[in-house]
Amino acid sequence: MFFGKRAKEEEIETVLVETEIYSCMDESCIGWMRKDFAADDLLCPMCGTEMLLEIRELPKI
């Protein structure tokens, strides 16, 4: 059996897209979520603080 590295042509390219997200307003918290998956109450799932709408470049899903 032979295991080799992939050729550069076969590597999967990551496509980044400008995505609307909600990020936690608390400076000590790093919580954020995509707008498509946000809950109706718009509270941070990690600390419970309100979240603010932002735009980030994220991989396309």
CSV table of N, CA and C in Angstrom, one decimal, residues 20-24 31-39 41-46 51 56 58:
chain,number,residue,atom,x,y,z
A,20,GLU,N,-24.0,37.5,7.8
A,20,GLU,CA,-24.5,38.2,9.0
A,20,GLU,C,-24.4,37.3,10.2
A,21,ILE,N,-23.9,37.8,11.3
A,21,ILE,CA,-23.8,37.1,12.5
A,21,ILE,C,-24.3,37.9,13.7
A,22,TYR,N,-24.6,37.3,14.8
A,22,TYR,CA,-24.8,38.0,16.0
A,22,TYR,C,-23.6,37.6,17.0
A,23,SER,N,-23.0,38.7,17.5
A,23,SER,CA,-21.9,38.5,18.4
A,23,SER,C,-22.2,39.1,19.8
A,24,CYS,N,-21.7,38.5,20.8
A,24,CYS,CA,-22.0,38.9,22.2
A,24,CYS,C,-21.4,40.3,22.5
A,31,GLY,N,-18.7,34.5,22.4
A,31,GLY,CA,-19.8,33.9,21.8
A,31,GLY,C,-20.3,34.6,20.5
A,32,TRP,N,-20.7,33.9,19.5
A,32,TRP,CA,-21.3,34.4,18.3
A,32,TRP,C,-22.0,33.3,17.6
A,33,MET,N,-23.0,33.6,16.7
A,33,MET,CA,-23.7,32.6,15.9
A,33,MET,C,-24.2,33.3,14.6
A,34,ARG,N,-24.3,32.5,13.6
A,34,ARG,CA,-24.8,32.9,12.3
A,34,ARG,C,-26.3,33.4,12.5
A,35,LYS,N,-26.7,34.4,11.7
A,35,LYS,CA,-28.0,34.9,11.8
A,35,LYS,C,-29.1,33.8,11.5
A,36,ASP,N,-28.7,32.9,10.5
A,36,ASP,CA,-29.6,31.8,10.2
A,36,ASP,C,-29.9,30.9,11.3
A,37,PHE,N,-29.0,30.7,12.3
A,37,PHE,CA,-29.2,29.8,13.3
A,37,PHE,C,-29.5,30.4,14.7
A,38,ALA,N,-29.7,31.7,14.7
A,38,ALA,CA,-29.9,32.5,15.9
A,38,ALA,C,-31.3,32.2,16.5
A,39,ALA,N,-31.4,32.2,17.8
A,39,ALA,CA,-32.7,32.0,18.5
A,39,ALA,C,-33.5,33.3,18.5
A,41,ASP,N,-34.8,34.9,20.9
A,41,ASP,CA,-34.6,35.9,22.0
A,41,ASP,C,-33.3,36.7,21.9
A,42,LEU,N,-32.4,36.3,20.9
A,42,LEU,CA,-31.1,37.0,20.7
A,42,LEU,C,-30.3,37.2,21.9
A,43,LEU,N,-30.2,36.1,22.7
A,43,LEU,CA,-29.3,36.1,23.9
A,43,LEU,C,-28.1,35.2,23.6
A,44,CYS,N,-26.9,35.6,24.1
A,44,CYS,CA,-25.7,34.7,23.9
A,44,CYS,C,-26.0,33.4,24.6
A,45,PRO,N,-25.7,32.3,23.9
A,45,PRO,CA,-25.9,31.0,24.5
A,45,PRO,C,-24.8,30.6,25.5
A,46,MET,N,-23.7,31.4,25.5
A,46,MET,CA,-22.6,31.1,26.5
A,46,MET,C,-22.8,31.9,27.8
A,51,MET,N,-27.0,40.3,22.1
A,51,MET,CA,-26.1,40.1,21.0
A,51,MET,C,-26.3,41.2,20.0
A,56,ARG,N,-19.2,39.2,9.0
A,56,ARG,CA,-17.9,38.6,9.0
A,56,ARG,C,-17.8,37.7,7.8
A,58,LEU,N,-17.0,34.3,6.5
A,58,LEU,CA,-16.9,33.0,7.0
A,58,LEU,C,-17.0,32.0,5.9
